[in-house]
Coordinates of C-alpha atoms and ligand atoms in Angstrom, one line a residue:
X262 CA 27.6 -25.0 -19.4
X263 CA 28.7 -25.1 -22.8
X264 CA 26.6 -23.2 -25.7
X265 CA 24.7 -25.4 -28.3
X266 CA 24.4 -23.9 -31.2
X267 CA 20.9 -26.2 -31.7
X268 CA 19.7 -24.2 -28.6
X269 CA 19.5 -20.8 -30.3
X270 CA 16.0 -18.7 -30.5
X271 CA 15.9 -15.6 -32.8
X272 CA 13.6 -12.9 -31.7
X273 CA 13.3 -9.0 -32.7
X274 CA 13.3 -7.9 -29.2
X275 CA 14.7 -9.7 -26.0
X276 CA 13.5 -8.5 -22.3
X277 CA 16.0 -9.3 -20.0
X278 CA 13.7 -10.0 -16.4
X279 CA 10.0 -10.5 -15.8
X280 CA 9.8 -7.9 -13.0
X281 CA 7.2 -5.0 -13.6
X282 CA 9.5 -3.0 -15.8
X283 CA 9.8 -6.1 -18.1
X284 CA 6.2 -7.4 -17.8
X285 CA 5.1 -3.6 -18.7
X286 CA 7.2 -3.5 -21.7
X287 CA 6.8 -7.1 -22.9
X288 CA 2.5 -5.8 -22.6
X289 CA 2.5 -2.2 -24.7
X290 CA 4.7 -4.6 -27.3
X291 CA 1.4 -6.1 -27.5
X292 CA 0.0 -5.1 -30.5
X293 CA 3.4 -4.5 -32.3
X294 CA 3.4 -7.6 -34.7
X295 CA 7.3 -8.2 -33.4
X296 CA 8.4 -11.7 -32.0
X297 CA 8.9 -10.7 -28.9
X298 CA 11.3 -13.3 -26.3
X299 CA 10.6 -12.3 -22.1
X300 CA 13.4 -14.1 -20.0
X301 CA 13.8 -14.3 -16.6
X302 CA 16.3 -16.5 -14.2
X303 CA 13.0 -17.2 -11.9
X304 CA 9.9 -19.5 -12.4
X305 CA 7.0 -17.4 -11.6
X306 CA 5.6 -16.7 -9.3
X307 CA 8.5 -15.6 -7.4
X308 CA 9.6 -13.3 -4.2
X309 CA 11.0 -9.8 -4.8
X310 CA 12.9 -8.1 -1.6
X311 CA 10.5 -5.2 -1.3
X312 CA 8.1 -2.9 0.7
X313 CA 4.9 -4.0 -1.5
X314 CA 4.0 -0.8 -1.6
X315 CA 2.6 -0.2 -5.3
X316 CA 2.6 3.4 -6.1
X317 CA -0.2 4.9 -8.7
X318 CA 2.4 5.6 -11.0
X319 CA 2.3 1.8 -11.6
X320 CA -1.5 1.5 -11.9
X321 CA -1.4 4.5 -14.3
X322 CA 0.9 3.2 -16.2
X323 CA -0.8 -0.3 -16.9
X324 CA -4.1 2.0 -17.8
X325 CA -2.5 3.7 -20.0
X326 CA -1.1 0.4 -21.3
X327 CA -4.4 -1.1 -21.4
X328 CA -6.9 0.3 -19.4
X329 CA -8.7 -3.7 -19.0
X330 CA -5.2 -4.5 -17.3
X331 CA -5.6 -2.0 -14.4
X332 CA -9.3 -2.6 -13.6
X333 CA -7.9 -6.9 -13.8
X334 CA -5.4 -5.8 -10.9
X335 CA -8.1 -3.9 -8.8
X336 CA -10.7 -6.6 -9.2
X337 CA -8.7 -9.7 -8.7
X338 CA -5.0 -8.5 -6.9
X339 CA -4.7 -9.9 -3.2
X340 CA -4.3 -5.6 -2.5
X341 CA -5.1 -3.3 -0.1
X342 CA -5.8 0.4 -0.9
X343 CA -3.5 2.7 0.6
X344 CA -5.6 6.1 2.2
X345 CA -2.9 7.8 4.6
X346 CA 0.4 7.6 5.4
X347 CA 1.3 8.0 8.8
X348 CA 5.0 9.4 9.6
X349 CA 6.4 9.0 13.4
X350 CA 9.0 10.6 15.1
X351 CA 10.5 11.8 18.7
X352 CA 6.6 10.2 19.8
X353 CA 4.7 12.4 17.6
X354 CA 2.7 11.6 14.2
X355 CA 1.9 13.3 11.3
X356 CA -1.0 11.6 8.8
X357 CA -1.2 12.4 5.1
X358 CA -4.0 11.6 3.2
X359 CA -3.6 10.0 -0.3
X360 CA -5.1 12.0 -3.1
X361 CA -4.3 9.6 -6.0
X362 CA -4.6 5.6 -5.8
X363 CA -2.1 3.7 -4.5
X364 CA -1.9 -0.2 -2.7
X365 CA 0.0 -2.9 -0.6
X366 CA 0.5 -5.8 -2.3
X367 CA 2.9 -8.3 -1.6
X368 CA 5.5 -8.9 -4.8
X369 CA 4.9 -12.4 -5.2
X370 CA 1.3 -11.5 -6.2
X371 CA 1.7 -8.6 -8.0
X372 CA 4.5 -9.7 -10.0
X373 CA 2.9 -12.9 -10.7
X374 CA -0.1 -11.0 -11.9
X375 CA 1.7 -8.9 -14.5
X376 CA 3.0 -12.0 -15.3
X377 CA 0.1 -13.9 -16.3
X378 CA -1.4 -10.6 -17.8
X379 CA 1.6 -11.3 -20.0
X380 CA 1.0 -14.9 -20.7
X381 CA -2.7 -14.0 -21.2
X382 CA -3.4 -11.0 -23.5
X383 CA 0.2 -11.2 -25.4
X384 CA 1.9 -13.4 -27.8
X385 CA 5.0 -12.8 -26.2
X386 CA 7.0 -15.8 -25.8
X387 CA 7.7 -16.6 -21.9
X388 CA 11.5 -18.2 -21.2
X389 CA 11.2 -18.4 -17.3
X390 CA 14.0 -20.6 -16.0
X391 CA 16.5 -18.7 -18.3
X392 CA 20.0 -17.3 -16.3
X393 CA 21.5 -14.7 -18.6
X394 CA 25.0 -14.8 -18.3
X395 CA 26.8 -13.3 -21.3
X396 CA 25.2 -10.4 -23.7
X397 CA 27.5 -10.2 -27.1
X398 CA 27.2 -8.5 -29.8
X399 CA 27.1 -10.2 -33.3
X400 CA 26.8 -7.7 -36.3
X401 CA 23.6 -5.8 -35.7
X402 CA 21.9 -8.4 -33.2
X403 CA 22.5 -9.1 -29.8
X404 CA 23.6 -12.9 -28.7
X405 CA 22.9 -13.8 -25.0
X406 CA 23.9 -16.6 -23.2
X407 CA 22.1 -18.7 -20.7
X408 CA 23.5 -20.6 -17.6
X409 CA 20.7 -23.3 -18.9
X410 CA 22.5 -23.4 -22.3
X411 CA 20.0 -22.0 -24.3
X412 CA 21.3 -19.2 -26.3
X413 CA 18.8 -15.9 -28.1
X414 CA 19.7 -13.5 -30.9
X415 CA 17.6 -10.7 -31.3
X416 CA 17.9 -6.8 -33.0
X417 CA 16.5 -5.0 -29.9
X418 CA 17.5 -6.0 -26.6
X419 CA 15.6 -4.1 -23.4
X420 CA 17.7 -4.7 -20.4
X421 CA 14.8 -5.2 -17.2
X422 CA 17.2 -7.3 -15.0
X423 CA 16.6 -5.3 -11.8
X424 CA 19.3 -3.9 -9.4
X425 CA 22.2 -6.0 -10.0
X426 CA 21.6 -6.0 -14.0
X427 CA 23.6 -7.8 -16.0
X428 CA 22.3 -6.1 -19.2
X429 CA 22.9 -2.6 -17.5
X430 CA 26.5 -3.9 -16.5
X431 CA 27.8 -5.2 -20.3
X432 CA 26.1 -2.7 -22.1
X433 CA 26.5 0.6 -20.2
X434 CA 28.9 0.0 -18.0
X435 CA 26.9 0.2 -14.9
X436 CA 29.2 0.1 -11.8
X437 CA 27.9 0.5 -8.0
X438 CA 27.9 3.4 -6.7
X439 CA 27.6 3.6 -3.0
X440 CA 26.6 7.3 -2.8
X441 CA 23.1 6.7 -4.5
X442 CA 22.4 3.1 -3.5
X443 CA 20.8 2.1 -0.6
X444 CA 20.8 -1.2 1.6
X445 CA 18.0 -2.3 2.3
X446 CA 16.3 -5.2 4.7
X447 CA 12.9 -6.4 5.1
X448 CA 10.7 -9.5 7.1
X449 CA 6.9 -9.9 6.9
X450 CA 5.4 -10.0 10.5
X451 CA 1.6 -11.0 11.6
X452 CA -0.3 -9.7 14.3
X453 CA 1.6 -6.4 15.1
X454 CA -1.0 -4.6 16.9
X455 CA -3.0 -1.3 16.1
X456 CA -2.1 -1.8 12.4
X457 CA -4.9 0.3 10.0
X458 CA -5.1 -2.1 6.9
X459 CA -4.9 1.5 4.7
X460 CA -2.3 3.5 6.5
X461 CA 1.2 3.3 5.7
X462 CA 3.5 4.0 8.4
X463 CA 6.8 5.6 8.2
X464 CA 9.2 5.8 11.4
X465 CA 12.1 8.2 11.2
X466 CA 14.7 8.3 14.1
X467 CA 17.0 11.2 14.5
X468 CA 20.4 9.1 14.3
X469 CA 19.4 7.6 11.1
X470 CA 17.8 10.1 8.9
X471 CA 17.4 10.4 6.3
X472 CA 16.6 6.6 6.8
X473 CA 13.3 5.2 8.0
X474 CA 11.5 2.2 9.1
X475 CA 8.5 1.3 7.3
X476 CA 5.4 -0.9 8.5
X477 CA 3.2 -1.2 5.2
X478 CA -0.1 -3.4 5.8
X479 CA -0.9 -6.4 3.9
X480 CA -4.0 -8.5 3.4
X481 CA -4.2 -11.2 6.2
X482 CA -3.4 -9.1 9.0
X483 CA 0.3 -9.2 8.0
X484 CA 2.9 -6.5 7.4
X485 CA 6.0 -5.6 5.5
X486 CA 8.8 -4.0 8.1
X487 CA 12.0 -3.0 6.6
X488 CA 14.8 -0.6 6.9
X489 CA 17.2 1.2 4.1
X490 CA 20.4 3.0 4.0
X491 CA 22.6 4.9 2.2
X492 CA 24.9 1.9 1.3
X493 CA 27.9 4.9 1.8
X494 CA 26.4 5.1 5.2
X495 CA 26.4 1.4 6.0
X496 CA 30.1 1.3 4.8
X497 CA 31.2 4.7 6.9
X498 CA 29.2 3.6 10.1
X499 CA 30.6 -0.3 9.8
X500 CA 26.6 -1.0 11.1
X501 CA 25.1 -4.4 10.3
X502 CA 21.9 -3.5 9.0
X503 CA 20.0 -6.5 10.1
X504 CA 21.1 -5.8 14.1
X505 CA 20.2 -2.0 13.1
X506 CA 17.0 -3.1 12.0
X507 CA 16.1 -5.3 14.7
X508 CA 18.0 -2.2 17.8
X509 CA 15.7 0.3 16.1
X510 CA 12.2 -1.5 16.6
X511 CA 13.6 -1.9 20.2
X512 CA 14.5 1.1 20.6
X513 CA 11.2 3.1 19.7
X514 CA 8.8 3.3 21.9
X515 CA 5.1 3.2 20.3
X516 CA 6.8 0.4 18.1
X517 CA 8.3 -1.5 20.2
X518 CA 5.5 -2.1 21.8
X519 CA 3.2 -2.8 19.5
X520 CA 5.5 -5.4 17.9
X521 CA 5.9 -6.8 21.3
X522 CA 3.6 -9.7 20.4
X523 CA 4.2 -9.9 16.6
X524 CA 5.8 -13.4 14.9
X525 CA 8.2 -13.3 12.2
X526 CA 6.9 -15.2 9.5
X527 CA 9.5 -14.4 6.5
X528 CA 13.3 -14.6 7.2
X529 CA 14.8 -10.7 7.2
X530 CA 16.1 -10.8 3.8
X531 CA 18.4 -7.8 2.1
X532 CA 18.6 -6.8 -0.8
X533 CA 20.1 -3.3 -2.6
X534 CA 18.0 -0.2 -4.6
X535 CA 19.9 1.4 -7.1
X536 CA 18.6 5.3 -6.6
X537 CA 17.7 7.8 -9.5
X538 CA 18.9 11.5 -10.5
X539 CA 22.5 10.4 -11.4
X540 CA 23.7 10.6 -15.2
X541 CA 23.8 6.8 -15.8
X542 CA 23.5 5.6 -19.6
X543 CA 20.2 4.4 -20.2
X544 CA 20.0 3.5 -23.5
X545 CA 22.8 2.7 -26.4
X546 CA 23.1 1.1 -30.3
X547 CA 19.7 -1.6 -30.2
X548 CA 19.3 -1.7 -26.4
X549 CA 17.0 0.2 -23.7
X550 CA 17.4 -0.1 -19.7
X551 CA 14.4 -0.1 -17.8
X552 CA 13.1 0.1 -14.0
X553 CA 16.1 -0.6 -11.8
X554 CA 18.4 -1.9 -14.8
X555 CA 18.3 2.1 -15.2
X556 CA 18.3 3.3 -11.6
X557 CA 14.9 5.0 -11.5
X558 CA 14.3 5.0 -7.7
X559 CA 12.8 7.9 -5.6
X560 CA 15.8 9.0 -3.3
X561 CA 13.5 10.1 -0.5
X562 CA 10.2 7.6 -0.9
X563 CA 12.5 4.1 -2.1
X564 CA 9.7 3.8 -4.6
X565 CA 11.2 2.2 -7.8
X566 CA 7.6 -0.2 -9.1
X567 CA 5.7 2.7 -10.7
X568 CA 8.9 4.3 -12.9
X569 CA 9.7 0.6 -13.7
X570 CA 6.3 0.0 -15.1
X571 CA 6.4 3.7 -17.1
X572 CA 9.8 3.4 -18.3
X573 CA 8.9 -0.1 -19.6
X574 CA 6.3 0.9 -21.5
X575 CA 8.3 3.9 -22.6
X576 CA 11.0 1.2 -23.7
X577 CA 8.3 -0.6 -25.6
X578 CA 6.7 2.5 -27.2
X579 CA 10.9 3.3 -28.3
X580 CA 11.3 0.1 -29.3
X581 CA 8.0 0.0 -31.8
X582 CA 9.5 3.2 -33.7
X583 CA 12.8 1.6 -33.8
X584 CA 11.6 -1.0 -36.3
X585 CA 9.1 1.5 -37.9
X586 CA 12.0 3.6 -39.0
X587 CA 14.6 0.8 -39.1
X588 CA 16.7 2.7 -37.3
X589 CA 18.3 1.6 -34.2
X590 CA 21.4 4.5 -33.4
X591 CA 22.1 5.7 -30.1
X592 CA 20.9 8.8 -31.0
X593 CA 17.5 7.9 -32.4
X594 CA 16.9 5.6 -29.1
X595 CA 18.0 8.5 -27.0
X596 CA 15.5 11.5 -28.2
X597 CA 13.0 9.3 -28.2
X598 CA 13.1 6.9 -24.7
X599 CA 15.8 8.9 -22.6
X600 CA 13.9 12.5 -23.3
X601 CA 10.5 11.9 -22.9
X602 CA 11.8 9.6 -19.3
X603 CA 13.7 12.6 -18.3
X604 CA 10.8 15.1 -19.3
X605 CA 8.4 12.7 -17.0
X606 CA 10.6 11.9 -14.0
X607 CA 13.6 13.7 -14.2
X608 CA 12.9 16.6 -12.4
X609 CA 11.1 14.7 -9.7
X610 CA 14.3 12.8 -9.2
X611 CA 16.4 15.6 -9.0
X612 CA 14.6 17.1 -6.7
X613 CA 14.3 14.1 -4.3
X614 CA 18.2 13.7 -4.5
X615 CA 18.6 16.8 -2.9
X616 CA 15.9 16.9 -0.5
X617 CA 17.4 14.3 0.8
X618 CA 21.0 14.9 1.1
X619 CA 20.2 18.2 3.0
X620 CA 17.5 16.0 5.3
X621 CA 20.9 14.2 6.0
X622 CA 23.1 16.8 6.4
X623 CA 20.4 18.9 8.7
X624 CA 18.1 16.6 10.5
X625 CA 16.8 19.5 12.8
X626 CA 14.9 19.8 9.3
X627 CA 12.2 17.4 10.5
X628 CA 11.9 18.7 14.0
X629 CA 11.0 21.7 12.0
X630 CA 8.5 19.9 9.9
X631 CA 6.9 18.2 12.9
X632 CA 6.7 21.5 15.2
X633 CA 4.9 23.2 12.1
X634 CA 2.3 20.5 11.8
X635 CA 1.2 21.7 15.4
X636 CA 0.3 25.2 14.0
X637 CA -3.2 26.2 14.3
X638 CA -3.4 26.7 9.8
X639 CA -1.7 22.6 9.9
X640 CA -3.1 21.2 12.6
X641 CA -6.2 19.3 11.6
X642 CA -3.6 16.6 10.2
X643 CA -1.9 16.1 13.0
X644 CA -2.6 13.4 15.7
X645 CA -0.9 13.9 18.4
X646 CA 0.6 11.0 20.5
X647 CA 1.4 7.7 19.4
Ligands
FAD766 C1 13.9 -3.6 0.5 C2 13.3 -2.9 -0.7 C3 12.1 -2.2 -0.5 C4 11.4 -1.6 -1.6 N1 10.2 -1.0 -1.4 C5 9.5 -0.5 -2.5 C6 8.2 -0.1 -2.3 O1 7.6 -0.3 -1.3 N2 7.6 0.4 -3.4 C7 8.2 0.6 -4.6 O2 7.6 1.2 -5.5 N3 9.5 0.2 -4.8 C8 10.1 -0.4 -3.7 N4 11.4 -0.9 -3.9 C9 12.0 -0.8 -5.3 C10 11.4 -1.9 -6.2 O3 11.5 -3.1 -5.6 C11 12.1 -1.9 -7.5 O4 12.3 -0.5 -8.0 C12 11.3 -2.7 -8.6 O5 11.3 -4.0 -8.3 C13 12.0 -2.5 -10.0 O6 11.4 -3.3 -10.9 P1 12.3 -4.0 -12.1 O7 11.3 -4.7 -12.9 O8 13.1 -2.9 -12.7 O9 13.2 -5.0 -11.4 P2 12.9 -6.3 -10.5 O10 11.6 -6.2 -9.9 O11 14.1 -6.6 -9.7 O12 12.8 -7.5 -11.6 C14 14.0 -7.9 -12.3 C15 13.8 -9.3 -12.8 O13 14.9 -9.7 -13.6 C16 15.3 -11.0 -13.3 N5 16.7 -11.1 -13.5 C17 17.7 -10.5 -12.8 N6 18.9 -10.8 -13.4 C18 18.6 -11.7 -14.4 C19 19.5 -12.4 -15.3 N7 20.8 -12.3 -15.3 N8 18.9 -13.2 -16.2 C20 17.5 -13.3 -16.2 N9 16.7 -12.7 -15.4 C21 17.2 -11.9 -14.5 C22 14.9 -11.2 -11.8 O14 14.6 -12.5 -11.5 C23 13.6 -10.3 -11.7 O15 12.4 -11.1 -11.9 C24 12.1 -1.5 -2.9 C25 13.3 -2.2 -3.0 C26 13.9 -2.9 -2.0 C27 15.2 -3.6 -2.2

């Protein structure tokens, strides 16, 4: 569609998506006094390929945004409070306890929540709709393009477009890499049976692991089922993940039975997670990448909503100081967003990379784990049987 120069909106700051990274930011720019532009190719509400699980991370993060904002999502969100997590494996299971808060909510909620939050407590102005296609730069302001036609300038631009960002890929770079991505696929099924509406379950099989299957309860008596892998993996073992996905519930027993009367209500939709711990370019000259624009998921737990939300409103915080100072250099954005990210998550990251990889290379690893839980000192968590 061709680009009328009629059609052009001047903001200070641009966020590219409307996911929780990009809601988060666009709410700690609250009080900023900026003119502040939130795009996003959907019309809310809209699906996200996910597991619904909402880590605390993410309900920290909006309390530290605004503490009303978090007490709004436990008081009105279609959620269920996560209390254990139970893992399975070789017929065994192994139950965790959760310490700090954490919930099941299905995307289309809980995006649409942070959403409205947004429309509700912020002057931000909302462009759903809005398909960037092109990001140019033009002097010291960014120009983006729309697929509608509708074109934005703006001094600050924070990239929130998700996994397959188009901000992360102009800007930074950002190119695919197989080795720290995972495939992922995932249906919503009702009435699987035995389900605890507060226990997460987690199914590991020996020929897939690090992989896992997870069943995550929903309101309504439904469930989230889905399966990852290493995208490397997918590509070395030529597997179709959704026959995989479908072979593995077959193939467990404790699962397979369960599911045995369970309906399908959702296709089984795919979609990819960009992992943490790798040296990708976060931040640049006027612009800030946030959530999965920035690769910030968990390598072992696939959790990517709570260090979207945090980097977000690191973003936001970054951004603030940015037109304090007037000064928008790589530099500047770097010691202030990428540090204090690193300082919060990096480690954690890091960590999780390589726990992982050596769970690959040495899956005898988990036998270990689950023969230790029957030790007298660990044994009080452990349930045995299925
Ligand atoms: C199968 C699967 C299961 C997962 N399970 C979990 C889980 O249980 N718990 C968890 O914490 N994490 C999970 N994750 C990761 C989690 O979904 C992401 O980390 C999280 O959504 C990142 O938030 P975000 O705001 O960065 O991106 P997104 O939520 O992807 O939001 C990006 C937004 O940008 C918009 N957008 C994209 N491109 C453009 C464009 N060109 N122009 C305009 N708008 C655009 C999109 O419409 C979208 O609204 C899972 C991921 C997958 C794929």
């Amino acid at each position: 569609m061709a680009h009328n120069p009629q059609h052009i909106h001047s903001f200070d700051i641009v966020i590219c998506g409307a996911g929780p990274a990009g809601t988060a930011a666009a709410l700690a720019l609250k009080d900023s006094g900026l003119r502040i532009a939130l795009l996003d190719k959907a019309i809310f509400p809209r699906d996200k390929v996910c597991g619904d699980a909402i880590p605390g991370r993410a309900i920290k993060n909006l309390h530290r945004i605004a503490p009303a904002i978090a007490d709004d999502f436990r008081s009105t969100a279609p959620a269920l409070i996560t209390r254990s997590t139970a893992l399975f494996y070789k017929g065994r299971r192994i139950s965790f306890n959760w310490v700090g808060e954490a919930y099941t909510c299905a995307r289309m909620s809980f995006d649409h929540f942070l959403y409205e939050q947004v429309a509700d407590r912020t002057g931000t102005h909302l462009f759903p709709g809005h398909h960037i296609t092109d990001v140019l730069r033009q002097g010291n302001e960014w120009l983006l393009h729309t697929r509608q036609g509708v074109s934005f300038t703006c001094r600050m631009l924070i990239g929130a477009d998700g996994a397959q960002s188009v901000t992360a890929k102009t800007m930074a770079g950002r190119k695919l890499n197989r080795e720290n991505h995972v495939g992922s696929v995932r249906a919503y099924y009702s009435g699987i049976a035995g389900m605890d509406a507060h226990t997460t379950e987690v199914w590991f099989d020996r020929k897939y692991l690090p992989s896992y299957l997870w069943v995550f309860p929903l309101p309504g008596n439904v469930a989230n089922v889905g399966f990852g892998m290493l995208s490397s993996e997918i590509a070395r073992r030529r597997v179709n993940l959704r026959e995989l996905f479908h072979a593995f519930i077959a193939d467990t027993p404790g699962l397979s039975d369960r599911m045995a009367n369970a309906t399908a209500i959702s296709p089984l939709e795919g979609f990819g997670l960009p992992l943490g711990a790798t040296k990708e370019v976060i931040s640049g000259d006027s612009y800030i990448l946030t959530g999965d624009a920035a690769s910030l998921i968990d390598p072992i737990s696939g959790d990517g909503i709570g260090n979207a939300v945090l980097s977000g409103r690191l973003a936001a915080e970054q951004a603030i100081a940015c037109f304090r100072q007037n000064n928008f250099t790589a530099p500047f954005i770097a010691g202030g967003y990428d540090t204090v990210l690193q300082q919060a998550i990096g480690s954690e990251l890091r960590t999780h990379y390589y726990a992982r990889r050596i769970l690959a290379r040495s899956p005898f690893l988990l036998d270990a784990v689950f023969a230790a839980c029957r030790m007298p000192l660990l044994k009080g968590i452990v349930q045995k049987g299925l």
